[in-house]
Coordinates of C-alpha atoms and ligand atoms in Angstrom, one line a residue:
M1 CA 87.0 26.4 -9.6
I2 CA 85.0 24.1 -11.8
P3 CA 85.5 25.0 -15.4
E4 CA 82.4 26.6 -17.1
E5 CA 82.6 23.8 -19.8
D6 CA 82.1 21.1 -17.2
L7 CA 79.2 23.1 -15.7
S8 CA 77.4 23.4 -19.0
R9 CA 78.1 19.8 -19.8
L10 CA 76.5 18.9 -16.5
R11 CA 73.5 21.2 -17.1
Q12 CA 73.0 19.5 -20.5
A13 CA 73.3 16.0 -19.2
I14 CA 71.1 16.3 -16.1
D15 CA 67.4 15.7 -16.3
F16 CA 66.0 18.5 -14.1
V17 CA 62.5 17.1 -14.2
Q18 CA 63.7 13.8 -12.9
V19 CA 65.9 15.5 -10.2
A20 CA 63.0 17.7 -9.1
S21 CA 60.5 14.8 -9.1
E22 CA 62.4 13.4 -6.1
Y23 CA 61.1 16.4 -4.2
T24 CA 57.7 17.1 -5.6
A25 CA 55.3 15.6 -8.1
L26 CA 55.4 17.4 -11.5
K27 CA 52.9 17.7 -14.3
K28 CA 53.5 18.8 -17.8
Q29 CA 51.6 21.9 -18.7
G30 CA 52.4 23.3 -22.1
Q31 CA 56.2 23.5 -22.4
R32 CA 56.5 23.8 -18.6
W33 CA 56.4 21.4 -15.7
V34 CA 54.5 22.5 -12.7
G35 CA 54.0 21.2 -9.2
L36 CA 53.7 22.1 -5.5
C37 CA 56.7 24.1 -4.5
P38 CA 59.4 22.2 -2.5
F39 CA 60.6 25.5 -1.0
H40 CA 57.4 26.5 0.7
S41 CA 54.2 24.8 1.7
E42 CA 51.2 25.3 -0.5
K43 CA 48.0 23.7 -1.7
T44 CA 47.9 24.9 -5.3
P45 CA 51.0 24.5 -7.5
S46 CA 53.0 27.7 -8.2
F47 CA 56.3 26.0 -8.8
S48 CA 57.3 25.8 -12.4
I49 CA 60.3 24.3 -14.3
N50 CA 61.7 25.1 -17.8
A51 CA 63.0 21.6 -18.6
Q52 CA 65.0 22.8 -21.6
E53 CA 66.9 25.6 -19.9
K54 CA 66.8 23.7 -16.5
L55 CA 65.5 26.7 -14.6
Y56 CA 62.8 26.9 -12.0
H57 CA 60.7 29.6 -10.5
C58 CA 58.0 29.7 -7.8
F59 CA 55.3 32.3 -8.3
G60 CA 54.4 31.9 -4.6
C61 CA 57.6 32.3 -2.7
Q62 CA 59.8 33.7 -5.5
A63 CA 62.4 30.9 -5.2
S64 CA 64.3 30.6 -8.4
G65 CA 67.4 29.4 -10.0
D66 CA 68.9 26.5 -12.0
V67 CA 69.3 22.8 -11.2
I68 CA 72.4 23.5 -9.2
T69 CA 70.7 26.2 -7.0
F70 CA 67.8 23.8 -6.6
I71 CA 70.0 21.0 -5.1
R72 CA 72.0 23.5 -3.1
E73 CA 69.1 25.1 -1.4
L74 CA 67.1 22.0 -0.8
E75 CA 70.0 19.9 0.5
H76 CA 71.8 22.9 2.0
L77 CA 75.0 22.2 0.2
D78 CA 77.8 24.5 -1.0
F79 CA 78.2 25.0 -4.7
V80 CA 80.9 22.4 -5.2
S81 CA 79.1 19.7 -3.2
A82 CA 75.9 20.4 -5.2
V83 CA 77.8 20.1 -8.5
E84 CA 79.5 16.9 -7.3
R85 CA 76.2 15.4 -6.3
L86 CA 74.5 16.2 -9.6
A87 CA 77.6 15.0 -11.5
Q88 CA 77.4 11.7 -9.7
K89 CA 73.7 11.4 -10.7
A90 CA 74.5 12.2 -14.3
G91 CA 77.6 10.0 -14.4
I92 CA 79.8 12.9 -15.4
H93 CA 83.3 13.6 -14.4
I94 CA 84.0 17.1 -13.1
S95 CA 87.5 18.5 -13.3
Y96 CA 88.8 21.3 -11.1
E97 CA 90.7 24.1 -12.8
E98 CA 92.5 26.1 -10.3
D99 CA 95.7 27.9 -9.6
A100 CA 98.5 26.1 -7.9
D101 CA 97.9 27.7 -4.5
F102 CA 94.2 26.9 -4.5
A103 CA 94.9 23.3 -5.7
L104 CA 97.2 22.9 -2.7
V105 CA 94.7 24.3 -0.3
R106 CA 92.1 21.9 -1.7
K107 CA 94.4 19.0 -1.6
E108 CA 95.3 19.7 2.0
R109 CA 91.7 20.2 3.0
K110 CA 90.9 16.8 1.5
S111 CA 93.8 15.2 3.4
L112 CA 92.7 16.8 6.7
L113 CA 89.1 15.6 6.2
D114 CA 90.3 12.1 5.5
L115 CA 92.4 12.2 8.6
M116 CA 89.5 13.5 10.7
T117 CA 87.3 10.7 9.3
R118 CA 89.9 8.1 10.2
A119 CA 90.4 9.6 13.7
A120 CA 86.6 9.6 14.3
E121 CA 86.5 6.0 13.2
W122 CA 89.4 5.0 15.5
Y123 CA 87.9 6.8 18.5
H124 CA 84.5 5.2 17.8
E125 CA 85.9 1.7 17.5
N126 CA 87.8 2.2 20.8
L127 CA 84.6 3.1 22.6
L128 CA 82.7 0.1 21.1
S129 CA 85.3 -2.5 21.8
H130 CA 88.6 -1.4 23.5
P131 CA 89.1 -3.0 26.9
Q132 CA 90.3 0.3 28.2
A133 CA 86.9 1.9 27.4
G134 CA 84.9 -0.1 29.9
L135 CA 84.5 2.8 32.3
A136 CA 83.4 5.1 29.5
R137 CA 80.8 2.6 28.3
D138 CA 79.5 2.2 31.9
Y139 CA 79.2 5.9 32.3
L140 CA 77.3 6.4 29.1
R141 CA 74.9 3.6 29.9
S142 CA 74.3 5.2 33.3
R143 CA 73.4 8.4 31.6
G144 CA 70.9 6.5 29.4
Y145 CA 73.0 6.5 26.2
D146 CA 72.5 3.1 24.5
G147 CA 74.4 1.6 21.6
T148 CA 72.1 3.0 19.0
L149 CA 72.6 6.6 20.3
V150 CA 76.4 6.0 20.6
R151 CA 76.5 4.9 16.9
R152 CA 74.2 7.7 15.7
F153 CA 76.4 10.4 17.2
K154 CA 79.5 8.4 16.5
L155 CA 80.8 8.8 20.1
G156 CA 84.3 7.7 20.7
W157 CA 87.0 7.1 23.3
A158 CA 90.5 8.6 23.4
L159 CA 92.8 6.1 25.1
D160 CA 94.6 6.8 28.2
S161 CA 97.9 7.1 26.4
W162 CA 100.3 9.9 25.2
D163 CA 100.3 8.9 21.6
G164 CA 97.6 6.2 21.0
L165 CA 96.2 8.1 18.0
V166 CA 99.6 9.1 16.7
K167 CA 100.7 5.5 16.6
A168 CA 97.4 4.0 15.3
L169 CA 97.0 6.4 12.4
N170 CA 100.7 6.6 11.6
I171 CA 100.2 10.1 10.0
D172 CA 102.6 12.8 9.0
A173 CA 103.2 15.0 12.0
D174 CA 102.6 18.2 10.1
L175 CA 99.1 17.1 9.1
L176 CA 98.2 15.8 12.5
V177 CA 99.1 19.2 14.0
K178 CA 97.2 21.0 11.4
A179 CA 94.1 18.9 12.2
R180 CA 94.7 19.8 15.9
L181 CA 94.6 16.1 16.7
G182 CA 98.2 16.2 17.9
F183 CA 101.0 18.5 19.0
V184 CA 104.7 18.4 19.4
N185 CA 105.6 18.4 23.1
K186 CA 108.6 20.1 24.8
T187 CA 110.8 17.1 24.2
G188 CA 110.0 17.2 20.5
R189 CA 107.8 14.2 20.6
L190 CA 104.5 14.1 18.8
Q191 CA 101.6 13.6 21.2
D192 CA 97.8 13.2 21.1
S193 CA 95.7 16.3 21.8
F194 CA 93.0 14.2 23.5
R195 CA 93.7 11.6 26.2
S196 CA 91.3 9.6 28.3
R197 CA 88.1 11.3 27.1
I198 CA 84.7 10.5 25.6
M199 CA 84.9 12.0 22.2
F200 CA 82.1 13.8 20.4
P201 CA 83.0 14.3 16.7
I202 CA 81.8 17.7 15.4
F203 CA 80.6 17.4 11.9
D204 CA 80.2 20.1 9.2
I205 CA 76.9 20.5 7.6
S206 CA 77.5 17.8 5.0
G207 CA 78.4 15.3 7.7
Q208 CA 82.2 15.3 7.6
P209 CA 84.0 15.4 10.9
I210 CA 86.0 18.6 11.3
A211 CA 86.7 18.8 15.0
F212 CA 86.1 17.0 18.4
G213 CA 84.8 17.7 21.8
G214 CA 86.2 15.6 24.5
R215 CA 84.6 15.0 27.9
S216 CA 86.5 13.5 30.8
L217 CA 84.8 10.9 33.0
P218 CA 83.4 12.2 36.3
N219 CA 85.9 10.3 38.5
Q220 CA 88.8 11.7 36.5
N221 CA 87.6 15.3 37.0
T222 CA 90.6 16.3 39.0
N223 CA 90.9 19.9 37.9
A224 CA 91.3 21.1 41.4
L225 CA 94.5 19.1 41.7
G226 CA 95.9 20.6 38.5
G227 CA 94.5 17.8 36.5
I228 CA 92.3 17.7 33.5
S229 CA 89.3 19.9 32.7
K230 CA 85.8 18.5 32.1
Y231 CA 85.4 19.6 28.5
K232 CA 88.1 20.1 25.9
N233 CA 87.4 21.1 22.3
S234 CA 89.6 21.0 19.3
A235 CA 91.5 24.2 18.7
E236 CA 90.4 26.2 15.7
S237 CA 91.8 24.9 12.4
S238 CA 91.4 25.6 8.7
L239 CA 88.4 23.1 8.9
Y240 CA 86.9 24.4 12.1
S241 CA 85.8 27.8 13.4
K242 CA 83.8 27.6 16.6
K243 CA 82.0 30.9 16.1
K244 CA 80.4 29.5 12.9
V245 CA 79.9 25.8 13.5
L246 CA 76.8 24.4 15.2
Y247 CA 77.1 20.9 16.6
G248 CA 74.4 18.6 15.2
L249 CA 73.3 20.8 12.3
N250 CA 74.2 17.9 9.9
W251 CA 71.6 15.7 11.5
A252 CA 69.1 18.4 12.4
K253 CA 69.0 20.5 9.2
N254 CA 66.1 18.7 7.6
A255 CA 63.9 18.8 10.7
I256 CA 64.8 22.4 11.2
V257 CA 63.6 23.3 7.7
R258 CA 60.5 21.2 8.0
Q259 CA 59.5 22.8 11.3
D260 CA 60.9 26.2 10.4
L261 CA 62.4 26.1 13.9
A262 CA 65.8 25.5 15.4
V263 CA 66.4 24.7 19.0
V264 CA 69.8 26.0 20.3
C265 CA 71.4 24.4 23.4
E266 CA 74.7 24.5 25.0
G267 CA 76.3 21.1 24.8
Y268 CA 76.8 17.9 22.9
T269 CA 74.8 15.9 25.4
D270 CA 72.0 18.4 25.3
V271 CA 71.6 17.7 21.5
M272 CA 71.6 14.0 22.3
G273 CA 69.0 14.6 25.0
F274 CA 66.7 16.4 22.7
Y275 CA 67.1 13.7 20.1
T276 CA 66.1 11.0 22.6
A277 CA 63.1 13.2 23.6
G278 CA 62.0 13.2 20.0
V279 CA 63.1 16.8 19.3
E280 CA 65.3 16.3 16.2
N281 CA 65.8 20.0 15.3
S282 CA 68.4 20.9 18.0
V283 CA 71.9 22.1 17.6
A284 CA 74.6 23.3 20.1
T285 CA 77.2 26.0 20.1
C286 CA 80.6 24.4 20.8
G287 CA 82.2 25.8 23.9
T288 CA 81.2 29.4 23.0
A289 CA 78.3 31.7 23.3
L290 CA 75.7 32.0 20.6
G291 CA 77.0 34.7 18.3
E292 CA 75.9 36.5 15.1
E293 CA 77.7 34.0 12.8
H294 CA 75.7 31.2 14.3
I295 CA 72.5 33.2 13.9
K296 CA 73.4 33.9 10.3
V297 CA 73.9 30.2 9.6
L298 CA 70.6 29.3 11.3
S299 CA 68.6 32.0 9.6
G300 CA 69.3 30.1 6.3
F301 CA 67.2 27.2 7.7
A302 CA 64.5 28.6 9.9
H303 CA 62.7 31.7 11.0
K304 CA 62.2 30.6 14.6
I305 CA 65.0 30.0 17.1
V306 CA 64.3 28.6 20.6
L307 CA 67.0 28.9 23.2
A308 CA 67.2 25.9 25.4
Y309 CA 69.8 27.1 27.9
D310 CA 69.6 26.7 31.6
S311 CA 67.6 29.6 33.0
D312 CA 70.6 31.5 34.3
T313 CA 72.5 31.6 31.0
A314 CA 69.4 32.6 29.0
G315 CA 68.5 35.2 31.6
Q316 CA 71.8 36.9 31.1
S317 CA 71.8 37.1 27.4
A318 CA 71.7 40.7 26.1
I319 CA 68.4 41.9 24.8
E320 CA 69.8 44.4 22.4
R321 CA 71.8 41.8 20.5
F322 CA 68.9 39.4 20.2
Y323 CA 66.6 42.2 19.2
E324 CA 69.1 43.3 16.5
W325 CA 69.4 39.8 15.2
E326 CA 65.7 39.3 15.1
K327 CA 65.4 42.4 12.9
K328 CA 68.4 41.8 10.8
Y329 CA 67.7 38.1 10.0
S330 CA 63.9 38.2 10.2
L331 CA 63.8 35.8 13.1
D332 CA 61.7 35.2 16.2
I333 CA 63.9 34.3 19.2
S334 CA 62.2 32.7 22.2
V335 CA 63.2 30.7 25.2
A336 CA 62.3 27.2 26.3
V337 CA 61.7 27.4 30.1
L338 CA 63.4 24.5 31.7
P339 CA 62.9 23.6 35.4
P340 CA 65.6 25.4 37.5
G341 CA 69.0 23.6 37.6
Q342 CA 68.1 21.3 34.7
D343 CA 69.9 20.9 31.4
P344 CA 68.3 19.3 28.4
G345 CA 70.6 16.4 28.6
S346 CA 69.7 15.3 32.1
L347 CA 66.0 16.3 31.7
A348 CA 65.7 14.0 28.6
A349 CA 66.7 11.0 30.7
K350 CA 64.3 11.8 33.5
D351 CA 61.3 13.5 31.9
P352 CA 61.5 13.7 28.1
Q353 CA 57.9 15.0 27.9
T354 CA 58.7 18.1 29.9
L355 CA 61.6 18.8 27.7
S356 CA 59.7 18.7 24.4
L357 CA 56.8 20.7 26.0
A358 CA 59.3 23.4 27.0
V359 CA 60.2 23.8 23.3
K360 CA 56.6 23.9 22.3
N361 CA 55.6 26.5 24.9
S362 CA 58.7 28.6 24.5
E363 CA 58.3 32.3 25.6
P364 CA 59.3 35.3 23.6
F365 CA 62.8 36.3 24.7
L366 CA 61.7 39.7 26.3
L367 CA 58.8 38.1 28.2
F368 CA 61.2 35.5 29.5
R369 CA 63.6 38.1 30.8
L370 CA 60.8 40.1 32.3
K371 CA 59.5 37.1 34.3
R372 CA 63.0 36.3 35.6
V373 CA 63.3 39.9 36.8
F374 CA 60.0 39.8 38.6
E375 CA 60.9 36.5 40.3
K376 CA 63.5 38.4 42.3
Y377 CA 61.1 40.7 44.1
N378 CA 58.5 40.2 46.8
L379 CA 55.3 41.0 45.0
S380 CA 53.1 40.8 48.0
T381 CA 54.3 44.3 49.2
A382 CA 53.7 47.6 47.4
E383 CA 57.4 48.4 47.6
G384 CA 58.3 45.1 46.1
R385 CA 55.9 45.5 43.2
A386 CA 57.1 49.1 42.6
K387 CA 60.7 47.9 42.5
A388 CA 59.9 45.0 40.2
A389 CA 58.0 47.4 37.9
R390 CA 61.0 49.7 37.8
A391 CA 63.4 46.9 37.0
G392 CA 61.0 45.6 34.3
L393 CA 60.8 49.1 32.8
S394 CA 64.5 49.5 32.6
L395 CA 64.7 46.1 30.9
I396 CA 62.1 46.8 28.2
D397 CA 63.7 50.2 27.7
Q398 CA 66.5 48.5 25.8
Y399 CA 63.9 47.4 23.3
P400 CA 63.8 49.8 20.4
D401 CA 60.4 49.1 19.0
P402 CA 57.9 51.4 20.8
I403 CA 54.9 49.3 20.0
V404 CA 56.4 46.1 21.3
K405 CA 57.7 48.1 24.2
D406 CA 54.3 49.4 25.1
L407 CA 52.8 45.9 24.9
Y408 CA 55.4 44.8 27.5
L409 CA 54.7 47.9 29.5
M410 CA 51.0 46.6 29.8
Q411 CA 52.4 43.3 30.9
I412 CA 54.5 44.9 33.6
A413 CA 51.4 46.9 34.7
D414 CA 49.6 43.6 34.9
M415 CA 52.3 41.8 36.8
S416 CA 52.9 44.6 39.3
Q417 CA 49.2 45.6 39.5
L418 CA 50.1 49.2 38.7
D419 CA 48.4 51.7 36.4
P420 CA 49.9 51.5 32.9
N421 CA 49.6 55.3 32.5
V422 CA 51.6 55.8 35.6
L423 CA 54.3 53.5 34.2
R424 CA 54.2 55.3 30.8
S425 CA 54.8 58.6 32.5
Q426 CA 57.8 57.0 34.3
I427 CA 59.2 56.1 30.9
S428 CA 58.6 59.4 29.1
T429 CA 60.5 61.3 31.9
K430 CA 63.5 59.4 30.7
G431 CA 63.2 61.1 27.4
Q432 CA 61.5 58.2 25.7
N433 CA 58.2 58.7 24.0
F434 CA 56.3 55.4 23.7
S435 CA 53.4 56.7 21.6
N436 CA 55.5 58.4 19.1
S437 CA 54.3 56.6 16.0
H438 CA 56.7 58.6 13.8
T439 CA 59.7 57.0 15.3
F440 CA 58.0 53.7 14.9
L441 CA 57.5 54.2 11.2
K442 CA 61.1 55.3 10.8
K443 CA 62.4 52.2 12.5
R444 CA 60.3 49.7 10.7
P445 CA 62.4 47.4 8.6
V446 CA 62.0 47.9 4.9
L447 CA 60.4 44.6 3.8
T448 CA 61.3 44.6 0.2
T449 CA 63.0 46.9 -2.2
A450 CA 62.1 44.9 -5.3
K451 CA 59.6 46.6 -7.6
P452 CA 56.5 44.5 -8.2
T453 CA 56.8 42.7 -11.6
T454 CA 53.2 43.8 -12.5
A455 CA 54.5 47.4 -12.8
L456 CA 57.0 46.4 -15.5
P457 CA 56.1 47.1 -19.1
M458 CA 54.5 44.0 -20.4
V459 CA 55.9 44.3 -23.9
E460 CA 59.4 44.5 -22.6
L461 CA 58.9 41.4 -20.5
I462 CA 57.6 39.5 -23.5
A463 CA 60.7 40.6 -25.5
L464 CA 62.9 39.3 -22.7
R465 CA 61.0 36.0 -22.6
I466 CA 61.5 35.5 -26.3
A467 CA 65.2 36.5 -26.0
I468 CA 65.5 33.7 -23.5
N469 CA 63.6 31.0 -25.3
R470 CA 64.0 31.9 -29.0
P471 CA 66.8 34.4 -29.2
E472 CA 67.1 34.0 -33.0
E473 CA 63.7 35.8 -33.3
V474 CA 64.8 38.9 -31.6
M475 CA 68.3 39.5 -33.0
D476 CA 67.3 43.1 -33.8
L477 CA 66.6 44.1 -30.2
E478 CA 68.4 47.2 -29.1
E479 CA 69.0 48.2 -25.5
F480 CA 67.4 51.6 -26.0
L481 CA 64.1 49.8 -26.6
F482 CA 63.9 49.0 -22.9
S483 CA 62.5 51.9 -21.0
N484 CA 62.5 50.3 -17.5
E485 CA 65.6 50.1 -15.4
L486 CA 65.1 46.5 -14.5
T487 CA 64.1 45.1 -17.9
H488 CA 67.0 47.1 -19.4
A489 CA 69.4 45.5 -17.0
C490 CA 68.0 42.1 -17.9
Y491 CA 68.5 42.7 -21.6
I492 CA 72.0 43.9 -21.0
A493 CA 72.7 40.7 -18.9
L494 CA 71.3 38.5 -21.7
A495 CA 73.1 40.4 -24.4
S496 CA 76.5 40.3 -22.7
H497 CA 76.6 36.7 -21.7
Q498 CA 76.9 33.4 -23.6
D499 CA 73.8 31.9 -22.2
I500 CA 71.1 32.5 -19.7
H501 CA 72.9 30.6 -17.0
A502 CA 75.9 32.9 -17.2
A503 CA 73.6 35.9 -17.3
I504 CA 71.8 34.7 -14.1
G505 CA 75.0 33.8 -12.4
D506 CA 76.6 37.1 -13.1
S507 CA 73.9 39.5 -12.3
D508 CA 72.3 41.3 -9.3
P509 CA 69.7 39.2 -7.4
E510 CA 66.8 41.3 -8.8
V511 CA 67.9 40.7 -12.4
S512 CA 68.6 37.0 -11.8
K513 CA 65.2 36.6 -10.2
L514 CA 63.4 38.2 -13.1
L515 CA 65.3 36.2 -15.7
S516 CA 64.6 32.9 -14.0
K517 CA 60.9 33.8 -13.6
L518 CA 60.7 34.7 -17.3
A519 CA 62.4 31.5 -18.3
V520 CA 59.6 29.4 -16.8
E521 CA 56.7 31.6 -17.9
D522 CA 54.2 30.2 -20.4
D523 CA 55.0 31.2 -24.0
K524 CA 51.9 32.8 -25.4
G525 CA 53.1 32.5 -29.0
E526 CA 54.0 36.1 -29.7
T527 CA 56.6 36.3 -32.5
G528 CA 59.8 38.2 -32.1
R529 CA 58.9 40.3 -35.1
E530 CA 55.6 41.5 -33.6
I531 CA 57.2 42.4 -30.3
I532 CA 60.0 44.3 -31.9
A533 CA 57.5 46.2 -34.0
R534 CA 55.6 47.1 -30.9
L535 CA 58.7 48.2 -29.2
V536 CA 59.8 50.3 -32.2
E537 CA 56.4 51.9 -32.5
R538 CA 56.5 52.9 -28.9
A539 CA 60.0 54.3 -29.1
V540 CA 59.3 56.2 -32.4
L541 CA 56.1 57.7 -30.9
K542 CA 58.1 58.9 -27.9
E543 CA 60.9 60.4 -30.1
L544 CA 58.3 61.8 -32.5
S545 CA 56.8 64.0 -29.8
K546 CA 60.2 65.3 -28.9
F547 CA 60.9 65.8 -32.6
E548 CA 57.7 67.8 -32.9
M549 CA 58.6 70.0 -30.0
K550 CA 62.0 70.7 -31.5
A551 CA 60.3 71.5 -34.8
R552 CA 57.9 73.9 -33.2
R553 CA 60.6 75.7 -31.4
S554 CA 62.8 76.3 -34.5
N555 CA 61.4 79.1 -36.7
S556 CA 62.2 77.6 -40.0
L557 CA 61.7 73.9 -40.7
S558 CA 64.2 72.5 -43.2
V559 CA 63.0 70.5 -46.1
D560 CA 64.9 67.5 -44.7
M561 CA 63.2 67.8 -41.4
V562 CA 59.7 67.9 -43.0
A563 CA 60.6 64.8 -45.0
E564 CA 61.9 63.0 -42.0
F565 CA 58.8 63.8 -40.0
S566 CA 56.4 62.6 -42.7
W567 CA 58.4 59.4 -43.2
L568 CA 58.1 58.6 -39.5
K569 CA 54.4 59.3 -39.4
L570 CA 53.8 57.1 -42.4
S571 CA 55.9 54.3 -40.9
L572 CA 54.0 54.4 -37.7
E573 CA 50.7 54.1 -39.6
K574 CA 52.1 51.1 -41.5
I575 CA 53.0 49.4 -38.2
R576 CA 49.6 50.1 -36.8
Q577 CA 48.0 48.5 -39.8
D578 CA 50.3 45.6 -39.6
D579 CA 51.6 46.3 -43.0
Y580 CA 55.3 46.6 -42.5
S581 CA 58.4 44.9 -43.9
Q582 CA 61.4 43.8 -42.0
D583 CA 63.3 46.5 -43.9
L584 CA 61.1 49.2 -42.6
L585 CA 61.6 48.0 -39.0
K586 CA 65.4 48.0 -39.7
S587 CA 65.3 51.5 -41.0
L588 CA 63.3 52.7 -38.0
L589 CA 65.7 51.0 -35.7
Q590 CA 68.6 52.8 -37.5
W591 CA 66.8 56.1 -37.2
L592 CA 66.2 55.5 -33.4
H593 CA 69.8 54.5 -33.0
K594 CA 71.0 57.7 -34.6
F595 CA 68.5 59.7 -32.6
N596 CA 69.5 58.1 -29.4
S597 CA 73.2 58.5 -29.9
N598 CA 72.8 62.3 -30.5
Ligands
ZN1 ZN1 57.6 28.4 -3.4

């Protein structure tokens, strides 16, 4: 953990306007800085910065946060890396305060990362210049991988030796095993995990090597004789989890964000192939199927995902899972249709244009599956068309959205030259009702639960804005003056934290969002005193009507009650005429306080 002191020191030292200016041009407008939003594309500026508090908010896409969030989101960094990057810019030293266990974990992680970097470097140097790597270099050249590509992807070569890496790095056995770079064999000797393989370092999102994929050379592929397998990946470690890591994301992330589209392929060489074909936004799963964790990671970068698997693999993927992910992560998943038997890696060498066109003309996943099903039948006969239609119907039946389903039903009708109504009747006999709009409504995802800000009481919003920018003016604010759940929560957040950063960091997303938004709103010059008076007036009016009801219900009004009642009425009148003292406001607040605590 980074101590709060260091964070606030960093926030003080950093010039947010300067940092943000590296991403968008900013202009001063009143006390704010405004510009085109770096988080979404727009033509008129809706992005605004509060330079003093170092907070931003976009009135277009609702992106908001502080200078750390800004760097995190734009550079796709974790919290610590973002802080480190800013600290470097500001020339500030950040200390880590942590318990002993955590310090140990962190220290070990650093040692492992250092080790991986050294290993990647060693393998890479081997490939570039070791006499033993001649065959590997020839092979790569024959596949069209030149020196530039080899350097960009930092390919390497694991020597044909039991302990080449072990000896070269001269590293503590325990660490080497933890990094999955070596293991202790049955005779108790430390031995390399990879031998005689082309090495593909797998990097984490910030570009640090965390694992390796090793590919044997074709003439060594002697698996049938009990030899080595074609591909071998690092075993999972504390650095590397294959169900989360996507190969190439470190290079592709910016292109993915720019195009709002990620291409997912199966192997390291596919990613390299796409890159040479000019498709820079591709990533690969590492020796495992595309799973929800991968999807979750990708959904942080883009809304569109194009699968670039060979047709068979893509054709077997389960519709329900993809459908579920599309809904859950607001994604569109489609398929790049590659010529049969071709993988992106080999296609890139032969016909890069076809490869990039396949991505451009990708088909929605369900349509792709439907077409593959139809290919299996002889559509020149009535029986063949009927069978194909039936298979198609059972396929789209897995799709839960009735409207989409019906659109595909029309497609099936078209492809099989059958009457859509006949097909519909086929479906409804299975207990499915396509035209049931009620089900449709029920299954529609809820787009947003946030209440629109316009519906929030303006005077409460102004009070919060003053509390953020000029807290000394609204010392008298009380929580019962906030009638709205959200503004009330914002007030509590501000009142119970040292500063707005702590309040934002500690609150529900809805509260944080509103606070950041208020922090960059234009100050219209209302004074705290005015606003409190208006809040008090409103609260007294409300209580007064309750008070009146109570008075009416009781048969005899006490002298005290009558006096109280007339005092309130008189006070309200004074506020309305703008003829009130600070003392009067204080007394009314006290009265409200008493009234509210009863
Ligand atoms: Zn925006």
